[in-house]
Amino acid sequence: MRAVLASAATIATLLAASAGFAQTVYPIDRADILVGSRFDFKVEFPALVDPAKVSVTLNGKDLVQIFGKPATFIEREDGKDQSALILRDVSLTEPGSYDVRVTDGTQTRELHWNVYATGPRRAKNVILFIGDGMSLAHRVAARVLAKGIAEGKAFGKLAMDDMPHMALVATAGSDSIITDSANSASAYATGHKSAVNAMGVYADRTRDVLDDPKVETVTSLAQRMRAMAVGIVTNTEIEDATPAAMVAHVRRRAEYDRIVEQFFAAKPDVLMGGGRANFLPKSAEGSKRKDDSDFVAQFRGAGYAVATTGPEMTSLADDPQTTKLLGLFTLGNMDGALDRKILKGGTVGKFPQQPDLTEEVAAALKVLSRNEAGFFLMVESGMIDKYTHLLDMERAVYDTIMLDNAVKLARDWASARGDDTLILVLADHTHPVGLVGTIEDDMASIPNVPMRERVRVYERAGFPNYPAADAEGYPSRVDVSRRLALFSASLPDHYETFRPKLDNPNEPTVAGQEAGTYVANERYKTVPGAVLRLGNLPAMINADVHSGEDVVLTASGPGSDRVRGQMDNTEVFRVIAEALGLGSADADAKRTEIAPRQQ
Ligand SMILES: [Zn+2]
């Protein structure tokens, strides 16, 4: 016992001594790096150092020998007493273990990278479906509503559940156990960890949000190594974290203008979603750009067909000449399935011809499959997350059903072609939402017993009485007398109504009197039976928050057999890289050099 204590104390002392002085190195320790993929190498020294004493070696060889060019030494980074070393746009062409050693003559840091190759290409196409924030409770509720359930058995499976391979995927980022949609999508897109709000980069210490050490995205690799087409489809703003992370390199996800510029530089063949506001020059109505650039015009000039409604999108996609398609259907986020199809809330009145996610996917498949070299397509059902933040579970569940319809469409499309397409379906992170029973309540009357007494649990929950779903899996109403009780465990102060919001998406909070704080939205105070529920989160948080549980990944098609057990989110990239053989000798031979990446 004494010996254990002594060694633990020694380790603690060593850690304390090194933590204060150690250099920070990007890519980080234990990074898995695809052979041939591009990245920026950076060392951040915690103090000023003498460049003559700085040495960086990889497996004992000097940096210049390995990368073929010297690093740039920055004596006073950001004008502070801190030096740095940076070497941009390099790659490692030999797979294997790399011991990285950095010393400034006094302090030494050692870390380890694993550089991996892949086998030959197995899949022609890859489709990555991301249900943003989709948790198990959303999936189960979607199954119950879309398929129906009696005597404990559902009448069918979701398309995303009925896939041959499944794994749990850990979601933590390099800075935190809790991830956001930027660094989680970035892990899928690059195979590297990143920090909250960052994508396509390691988050460094400098103020500049565009100078962080970059890592290459799967879309860049697919274009550069395989001449494949790239599609990015969502129903949120196209600049939002998940779609943006497929191409962008930025420390701060809120940099929408910069992200639009990076989309234009990357030229994905299909780019569709909401978020037109940041494509329009600032003089245009509804614009949120801070400059006069007109990116709708620029994309058009670059040969893109441009759609602003669902019917336009479909007819442009049907034209065999269309190989590049930009679709921007709303200024901000698009509306979810429940509003578009049934309730007509949100911005449906203003944008009545928004396509459904399934229609976007059908159009994208038509356009992308015109490229003989295959394609990578990311499809996001992004409002699942936003509605869950707002504690609007009905809308979140309807958009989970919509995601599943899009998965079914893609799977049917792939099987008609002889299954040459790897299809992956997963969330980027979870919410702490649980299905706890049913709520027995006739919405027409003012309840004479408190609403919480109407929450039925265990055997009293029974089964909900939603009407049978339509052909697309949507029940025609959510205000039924026995409905699913889905609650989040992370709460701001808000009025709990125990009732679906039939007019517009829920807005649980409004800004409080004290700057930066939020209070319950009084608008729901008078809903029959509403009770003020005190939150369990800091007052600066205005909504439900993400949680850190693993997400479920299901997969079909060539390369999907690698999906099993429990995986890290960076391994999702590796599954894709393996399926496309992005690190095979064959990829090397066919590599086509395109213009260097923008710094
Ligand atoms: Zn979120």
XYZ file of C-alpha atoms and ligand atoms in Angstrom:
600
model
C 0.000 0.000 0.000
C 2.803 2.394 0.913
C 4.673 1.555 -2.265
C 1.608 2.284 -4.406
C 1.093 5.610 -2.684
C 4.724 6.536 -3.165
C 4.731 5.761 -6.880
C 1.433 7.558 -7.403
C 2.904 10.605 -5.685
C 6.002 10.421 -7.884
C 3.887 10.258 -11.032
C 1.853 13.236 -9.848
C 5.066 15.231 -9.258
C 6.401 14.331 -12.693
C 3.125 15.303 -14.361
C 3.031 18.616 -12.512
C 6.625 19.352 -13.480
C 6.138 18.583 -17.158
C 2.643 20.048 -17.548
C 3.866 23.565 -16.882
C 6.652 23.470 -19.468
C 5.796 20.921 -22.136
C 5.420 22.024 -25.711
C 2.105 21.540 -27.429
C 2.418 19.631 -30.702
C -0.081 19.307 -33.556
C -1.093 16.720 -34.717
C -1.569 15.636 -31.110
C -0.181 12.597 -29.342
C -1.712 9.285 -30.458
C -3.046 10.827 -33.700
C -3.932 8.299 -36.387
C -2.919 9.775 -39.736
C -3.868 8.475 -43.183
C -0.814 7.986 -45.338
C -0.557 10.767 -47.920
C -3.169 12.989 -46.251
C -2.129 16.600 -45.788
C -1.745 18.382 -42.501
C 0.012 21.305 -40.856
C 2.654 20.543 -38.244
C 2.989 22.970 -35.355
C 4.920 23.225 -32.103
C 3.850 25.767 -29.520
C 6.600 26.542 -27.011
C 5.262 27.887 -23.734
C 8.032 30.543 -23.566
C 10.599 32.235 -25.803
C 13.163 29.758 -27.117
C 16.438 29.972 -28.998
C 15.839 28.583 -32.516
C 19.428 27.336 -32.651
C 18.635 24.967 -29.800
C 15.315 23.742 -31.197
C 15.301 20.277 -32.673
C 12.392 18.262 -34.040
C 12.865 14.658 -35.089
C 10.561 11.943 -36.355
C 11.916 8.466 -35.655
C 15.302 10.117 -35.084
C 15.364 11.872 -38.470
C 15.280 15.615 -38.815
C 11.997 17.263 -39.768
C 13.417 18.543 -43.087
C 14.515 15.045 -44.061
C 11.033 13.681 -43.447
C 8.908 16.486 -44.872
C 11.319 17.840 -47.486
C 11.053 21.452 -46.348
C 11.986 23.422 -43.252
C 9.565 24.751 -40.667
C 9.066 28.462 -40.042
C 10.170 29.728 -36.644
C 7.996 32.389 -35.040
C 9.871 34.084 -32.234
C 7.008 35.927 -30.511
C 3.697 34.425 -31.497
C 0.781 36.888 -31.211
C 3.343 39.372 -29.848
C 3.668 37.383 -26.638
C 6.623 35.717 -24.902
C 5.931 32.465 -26.707
C 7.715 30.971 -29.684
C 6.296 28.570 -32.252
C 7.380 26.403 -35.128
C 5.023 25.776 -38.035
C 5.264 23.737 -41.201
C 2.227 23.795 -43.450
C 0.804 21.355 -45.950
C 2.929 18.266 -45.416
C 2.163 14.560 -45.527
C 3.731 11.263 -44.551
C 4.054 8.723 -47.322
C 5.382 5.790 -45.287
C 2.962 3.987 -42.982
C 4.122 2.969 -39.521
C 4.799 4.227 -36.015
C 6.299 7.683 -35.674
C 8.042 8.840 -32.519
C 8.004 12.606 -32.567
C 10.582 14.351 -30.375
C 10.638 18.097 -29.840
C 13.255 19.846 -27.739
C 14.238 23.461 -27.112
C 17.495 22.401 -25.472
C 15.964 22.353 -22.014
C 12.478 20.894 -22.223
C 11.672 17.867 -24.337
C 8.313 16.533 -25.465
C 7.880 13.077 -26.955
C 4.744 11.851 -28.629
C 3.594 9.186 -30.973
C 1.683 9.081 -34.254
C 0.289 6.085 -36.077
C 0.401 6.516 -39.859
C -1.745 3.967 -41.645
C -2.219 2.815 -45.206
C -5.400 1.211 -46.512
C -6.246 -1.749 -48.666
C -7.525 -1.301 -52.237
C -10.737 0.545 -52.950
C -13.889 -1.447 -52.244
C -16.711 1.078 -52.598
C -17.581 3.248 -55.564
C -19.573 5.692 -53.449
C -19.920 6.624 -49.789
C -23.017 8.155 -48.215
C -22.632 9.433 -44.654
C -25.932 10.162 -42.913
C -25.730 12.267 -39.766
C -28.749 12.671 -37.500
C -27.545 15.701 -35.582
C -28.024 15.059 -31.877
C -29.977 11.875 -32.620
C -30.206 9.825 -29.436
C -31.612 6.392 -28.766
C -34.867 7.872 -27.453
C -35.380 9.675 -30.779
C -34.878 6.433 -32.685
C -37.248 4.437 -30.521
C -39.914 7.152 -30.686
C -39.487 7.371 -34.483
C -39.938 3.595 -34.719
C -43.073 3.674 -32.546
C -44.657 6.518 -34.516
C -43.652 5.365 -37.997
C -44.216 1.634 -37.641
C -46.682 1.318 -34.759
C -46.407 -1.047 -31.817
C -48.744 -3.544 -30.132
C -48.182 -6.052 -27.351
C -44.630 -4.811 -27.037
C -43.604 -5.531 -30.607
C -43.099 -2.903 -33.279
C -44.728 -3.574 -36.645
C -41.488 -2.934 -38.461
C -37.932 -1.673 -38.261
C -36.450 1.633 -39.225
C -34.263 1.445 -42.331
C -31.356 2.755 -40.234
C -31.844 -0.007 -37.667
C -32.148 -2.762 -40.248
C -28.514 -2.650 -41.379
C -25.980 -5.491 -41.133
C -23.286 -3.740 -39.090
C -23.497 -1.685 -35.911
C -21.117 -0.053 -33.459
C -21.072 2.365 -30.565
C -19.026 5.487 -31.313
C -17.358 7.656 -28.667
C -17.714 11.385 -29.295
C -15.351 13.307 -26.966
C -13.189 16.082 -28.429
C -9.563 17.042 -27.792
C -10.614 19.646 -25.235
C -13.690 18.188 -23.548
C -15.722 15.105 -22.755
C -18.695 16.930 -24.352
C -18.560 17.648 -28.060
C -20.404 20.036 -30.330
C -21.363 19.493 -33.944
C -18.219 21.182 -35.279
C -15.541 19.005 -33.750
C -17.650 15.836 -33.992
C -18.323 16.240 -37.716
C -14.682 17.212 -38.120
C -13.602 13.919 -36.540
C -15.702 12.041 -39.109
C -14.437 14.236 -41.953
C -10.721 14.261 -41.080
C -9.946 11.408 -38.681
C -8.447 13.927 -36.251
C -9.813 15.106 -32.910
C -10.582 18.772 -32.529
C -12.080 21.164 -29.995
C -15.573 22.600 -29.464
C -16.399 25.134 -32.237
C -13.447 24.020 -34.425
C -13.462 22.079 -37.701
C -10.740 20.871 -40.044
C -8.062 22.232 -37.710
C -6.384 21.623 -34.404
C -7.398 24.554 -32.212
C -4.209 26.463 -31.485
C -3.562 29.300 -29.025
C -3.465 32.238 -31.448
C -6.278 34.773 -31.797
C -6.617 34.308 -35.561
C -9.436 31.832 -36.240
C -8.124 30.971 -39.721
C -4.458 30.200 -38.964
C -4.925 27.030 -36.906
C -3.059 23.870 -38.000
C -5.158 22.244 -40.706
C -5.927 18.608 -41.389
C -7.280 17.327 -44.707
C -10.961 16.486 -45.125
C -12.395 13.384 -46.724
C -13.977 15.547 -49.426
C -10.592 16.995 -50.357
C -9.059 13.505 -50.396
C -11.895 12.112 -52.525
C -11.496 14.947 -55.032
C -7.704 14.976 -55.014
C -6.952 11.253 -54.975
C -9.952 9.791 -56.770
C -11.456 12.658 -58.794
C -14.735 11.780 -57.077
C -17.773 14.046 -56.889
C -18.715 15.529 -53.516
C -22.186 16.292 -52.202
C -23.244 18.060 -49.012
C -26.936 18.075 -48.158
C -28.668 19.325 -45.023
C -31.848 21.001 -43.806
C -30.060 23.447 -41.510
C -28.134 26.450 -42.711
C -25.522 25.026 -45.096
C -22.861 26.996 -43.194
C -23.782 25.262 -39.936
C -21.190 23.060 -38.255
C -21.992 19.611 -39.660
C -22.151 20.476 -43.371
C -19.352 23.044 -43.053
C -17.003 20.521 -41.421
C -17.036 18.453 -44.618
C -14.807 21.086 -46.273
C -13.951 23.944 -43.927
C -10.871 24.750 -41.865
C -11.841 27.236 -39.188
C -11.440 27.570 -35.427
C -14.803 29.227 -34.933
C -17.915 27.692 -36.452
C -19.748 31.036 -36.335
C -17.545 32.402 -39.174
C -20.304 31.890 -41.736
C -18.937 34.340 -44.327
C -15.556 32.610 -44.278
C -17.230 29.193 -44.492
C -19.153 30.238 -47.633
C -15.837 31.338 -49.148
C -14.322 27.970 -48.278
C -17.300 26.166 -49.841
C -16.684 28.142 -53.023
C -12.981 27.305 -52.994
C -13.732 23.594 -52.415
C -16.460 23.414 -55.121
C -18.536 20.490 -53.859
C -20.589 19.291 -56.821
C -23.844 19.347 -54.847
C -24.421 21.802 -51.999
C -27.947 22.069 -50.626
C -29.698 23.312 -47.518
C -30.823 26.556 -45.914
C -28.598 29.505 -45.113
C -28.946 31.676 -48.227
C -28.440 34.784 -46.055
C -24.644 34.446 -46.029
C -24.467 33.934 -49.793
C -26.140 37.262 -50.547
C -24.334 40.625 -50.715
C -25.038 42.768 -47.667
C -27.202 45.140 -49.709
C -29.623 42.322 -50.597
C -32.790 41.767 -48.579
C -32.298 39.124 -45.906
C -28.489 39.116 -46.256
C -26.308 38.448 -43.247
C -23.015 38.934 -45.098
C -20.725 41.680 -43.950
C -19.400 42.393 -47.460
C -20.679 42.928 -50.982
C -19.769 39.499 -52.353
C -22.600 37.717 -54.139
C -21.871 34.013 -53.792
C -25.047 32.895 -55.551
C -23.737 34.769 -58.597
C -20.231 33.395 -58.101
C -21.436 29.784 -57.924
C -23.569 30.412 -61.004
C -20.500 31.827 -62.744
C -18.592 28.673 -61.838
C -21.127 26.552 -63.718
C -23.582 25.674 -60.953
C -27.297 25.316 -61.532
C -29.004 27.203 -58.708
C -32.311 26.205 -57.097
C -34.287 28.121 -54.483
C -37.328 25.824 -54.307
C -37.950 22.091 -54.227
C -39.552 21.940 -57.704
C -36.653 23.935 -59.198
C -34.180 21.556 -57.563
C -35.946 18.485 -58.931
C -36.192 19.768 -62.488
C -32.556 20.917 -62.501
C -31.449 17.523 -61.163
C -33.511 15.765 -63.831
C -31.615 17.635 -66.558
C -28.810 15.279 -67.640
C -26.592 18.339 -68.240
C -26.611 19.253 -64.542
C -23.429 18.113 -62.837
C -23.113 20.962 -60.323
C -26.056 22.003 -58.183
C -26.431 24.671 -55.497
C -29.741 24.644 -53.615
C -30.457 27.314 -51.002
C -34.085 27.015 -49.976
C -34.398 29.391 -47.025
C -32.428 32.291 -45.566
C -31.823 30.471 -42.270
C -32.576 26.915 -41.164
C -35.157 25.008 -43.169
C -38.324 23.818 -41.460
C -38.749 20.327 -40.105
C -41.136 17.678 -41.386
C -43.830 18.275 -38.739
C -44.180 21.952 -39.708
C -43.814 21.471 -43.460
C -46.223 18.555 -43.726
C -48.762 19.061 -40.943
C -48.618 22.074 -38.617
C -47.393 24.778 -41.057
C -45.511 26.613 -38.309
C -41.984 28.021 -38.365
C -41.096 29.715 -41.670
C -43.268 27.450 -43.847
C -45.555 30.382 -44.752
C -42.586 32.378 -46.010
C -40.865 29.471 -47.783
C -43.710 27.133 -48.834
C -41.727 25.178 -51.437
C -38.862 23.846 -49.361
C -37.916 20.302 -50.368
C -38.038 17.395 -47.952
C -34.683 15.828 -47.062
C -35.680 12.785 -49.151
C -36.227 15.001 -52.193
C -32.844 16.649 -51.638
C -31.185 13.226 -51.441
C -32.963 11.989 -54.587
C -31.766 15.072 -56.487
C -28.234 14.766 -55.097
C -27.988 11.086 -56.105
C -29.064 11.924 -59.658
C -26.486 14.687 -60.063
C -23.589 12.990 -58.236
C -23.947 9.649 -59.998
C -23.222 11.423 -63.294
C -19.577 11.366 -62.192
C -18.096 8.054 -63.364
C -15.465 8.177 -60.610
C -18.047 7.837 -57.834
C -18.996 10.254 -55.073
C -18.901 11.067 -51.382
C -22.207 12.432 -50.069
C -22.929 13.704 -46.549
C -26.605 14.050 -45.640
C -27.596 15.705 -42.392
C -30.993 15.765 -40.700
C -29.881 18.708 -38.654
C -33.039 19.952 -36.977
C -33.257 16.880 -34.724
C -30.594 18.628 -32.666
C -32.065 22.113 -32.801
C -35.563 20.989 -31.806
C -34.170 18.887 -28.964
C -32.231 21.912 -27.684
C -35.609 23.662 -27.643
C -37.219 20.773 -25.732
C -39.514 20.262 -28.757
C -39.474 16.488 -28.889
C -42.320 15.956 -31.384
C -40.507 17.998 -34.031
C -37.232 16.178 -33.272
C -38.907 12.782 -33.679
C -40.564 13.730 -36.989
C -37.162 14.740 -38.344
C -35.740 11.414 -37.176
C -38.439 9.721 -39.269
C -37.444 11.994 -42.172
C -33.806 10.965 -41.803
C -34.888 7.346 -41.886
C -36.872 7.916 -45.071
C -33.749 9.395 -46.655
C -31.720 6.377 -45.500
C -34.319 4.032 -47.001
C -34.230 5.911 -50.295
C -30.429 5.698 -50.433
C -30.376 2.022 -49.499
C -32.954 1.182 -52.177
C -30.933 3.223 -54.687
C -27.726 1.404 -53.709
C -29.233 -2.070 -53.829
C -30.672 -1.398 -57.302
C -27.100 -0.710 -58.412
C -25.685 -3.910 -56.937
C -24.533 -2.505 -53.599
C -21.422 -0.610 -54.637
C -22.048 2.063 -52.007
C -20.947 2.236 -48.375
C -23.777 3.744 -46.311
C -23.123 4.925 -42.770
C -25.824 6.278 -40.446
C -25.002 7.844 -37.119
C -25.390 10.829 -34.844
C -22.633 13.297 -34.061
C -23.443 13.397 -30.356
C -26.404 12.683 -28.124
C -28.785 14.692 -25.961
C -29.761 13.464 -22.497
C -33.289 12.705 -23.692
C -35.205 9.741 -22.383
C -38.468 8.013 -23.193
C -40.122 7.585 -19.780
C -43.709 6.614 -20.637
C -46.804 8.296 -22.008
C -48.820 11.403 -21.190
C -52.570 10.759 -20.829
C -54.225 14.044 -21.647
C -57.107 15.285 -23.728
C -55.763 18.506 -25.208
C -59.238 19.903 -25.792
C -60.058 20.334 -22.114
C -58.457 22.204 -19.265
C -56.942 19.501 -17.076
C -58.494 19.109 -13.658
C -55.584 17.075 -12.365
C -52.022 18.394 -12.535
C -50.257 17.478 -15.763
C -47.469 15.633 -13.964
C -50.095 13.239 -12.573
C -50.967 12.495 -16.195
C -47.501 11.129 -16.918
C -47.958 7.363 -17.045
C -44.974 5.187 -16.212
C -44.278 1.442 -16.150
C -47.445 -0.624 -16.769
C -49.625 2.491 -16.666
C -47.798 3.898 -19.691
C -49.215 1.269 -22.050
C -48.824 2.338 -25.675
C -49.505 5.688 -27.361
C -52.544 6.205 -29.591
C -51.162 8.172 -32.525
C -53.105 7.559 -35.735
C -51.537 5.043 -38.112
C -48.713 6.678 -40.029
C -49.058 7.754 -43.641
C -46.948 6.196 -46.407
C -43.953 8.278 -45.317
C -44.211 7.174 -41.688
C -45.804 10.312 -40.270
C -48.911 10.139 -38.048
C -51.267 12.967 -39.091
C -51.395 14.429 -35.574
C -49.278 14.665 -32.458
C -51.926 16.122 -30.090
C -53.364 12.717 -29.289
C -54.748 11.734 -25.879
C -51.961 9.259 -25.056
C -48.639 10.514 -26.418
C -45.036 9.614 -25.821
C -43.379 11.270 -22.814
C -39.879 12.294 -23.864
C -37.979 14.435 -21.391
C -34.499 15.925 -21.392
C -32.400 15.608 -18.249
C -30.616 18.923 -18.980
C -32.879 21.892 -18.426
C -32.899 25.670 -18.404
C -35.672 27.360 -16.377
C -38.800 26.932 -18.490
C -42.530 26.293 -18.408
C -43.228 22.602 -18.855
C -46.564 22.238 -20.638
C -46.483 18.466 -21.193
C -48.102 19.292 -24.545
C -46.793 19.481 -28.115
C -46.473 23.014 -29.516
C -49.004 23.164 -32.331
C -48.258 26.661 -33.578
C -44.492 27.127 -33.744
C -41.382 25.359 -32.437
C -40.962 25.662 -28.674
C -39.005 28.611 -27.287
C -38.352 27.590 -23.699
C -36.329 30.658 -22.672
C -35.882 34.360 -23.350
C -33.019 36.677 -22.420
C -33.039 37.605 -18.736
C -32.558 41.067 -17.191
C -28.977 40.266 -16.273
C -26.816 40.274 -19.409
C -25.943 36.813 -20.674
C -28.593 35.004 -18.641
C -31.838 33.359 -19.667
C -35.187 32.940 -17.957
C -38.339 30.930 -18.636
C -40.430 32.215 -21.560
C -43.646 33.589 -19.995
C -45.459 32.923 -23.261
C -46.187 29.368 -22.079
C -47.254 30.368 -18.551
C -50.923 30.342 -19.463
C -50.962 27.020 -21.339
C -53.428 24.831 -19.386
C -51.526 22.871 -16.756
C -48.136 24.532 -17.417
C -45.726 24.500 -14.490
C -42.534 26.478 -13.982
C -39.683 23.995 -13.960
C -36.484 25.290 -12.454
C -33.493 24.303 -14.513
C -30.445 22.329 -13.504
C -28.029 24.209 -15.803
C -26.251 27.545 -15.332
C -28.451 30.595 -16.075
C -26.225 31.460 -19.057
C -27.498 28.342 -20.856
C -30.739 28.928 -22.782
C -31.597 25.373 -23.804
C -31.039 21.662 -23.332
C -27.376 20.703 -23.878
C -25.506 17.848 -25.558
C -24.518 14.786 -23.577
C -21.419 12.636 -23.758
C -22.754 9.132 -24.348
C -21.637 7.077 -27.324
C -23.761 7.280 -30.463
C -25.025 4.361 -32.548
C -23.485 3.777 -35.986
C -25.159 1.416 -38.435
C -23.688 0.553 -41.793
C -24.227 -1.383 -45.016
C -22.323 -1.929 -48.238
C -18.674 -2.546 -49.118
C -16.385 -1.700 -46.211
C -19.167 -1.749 -43.620
C -17.743 -4.890 -41.987
C -15.239 -2.636 -40.206
C -18.148 -1.218 -38.206
C -18.347 -3.267 -35.043
C -18.013 -3.116 -31.275
C -17.026 0.203 -29.811
C -15.125 2.742 -31.893
C -13.702 6.237 -31.577
C -15.282 8.976 -33.722
C -11.974 9.380 -35.598
C -12.291 5.754 -36.755
C -15.403 6.633 -38.778
C -13.083 8.540 -41.115
C -10.890 5.473 -41.301
C -13.830 3.268 -42.293
C -14.481 5.654 -45.196
C -10.785 5.909 -46.112
C -10.552 2.102 -46.163
C -13.684 1.707 -48.298
C -12.358 4.198 -50.850
C -8.797 2.894 -50.603
C -7.568 6.442 -50.012
C -4.313 5.152 -48.536
C -3.588 2.397 -51.059
C -0.736 2.277 -53.553
C -3.394 2.455 -56.245
C -4.599 5.810 -54.846
C -1.030 7.073 -54.910
C -0.626 6.196 -58.575
C -3.856 7.865 -59.607
C -3.354 10.932 -57.478
C -4.081 14.060 -59.446
C -2.528 17.239 -58.213
C -4.949 20.119 -58.000
C -4.275 23.674 -56.906
C -2.726 23.801 -53.439
C -5.074 24.331 -50.545
C -5.795 27.907 -49.568
C -3.996 28.845 -46.383
Zn -26.581 20.978 -30.739
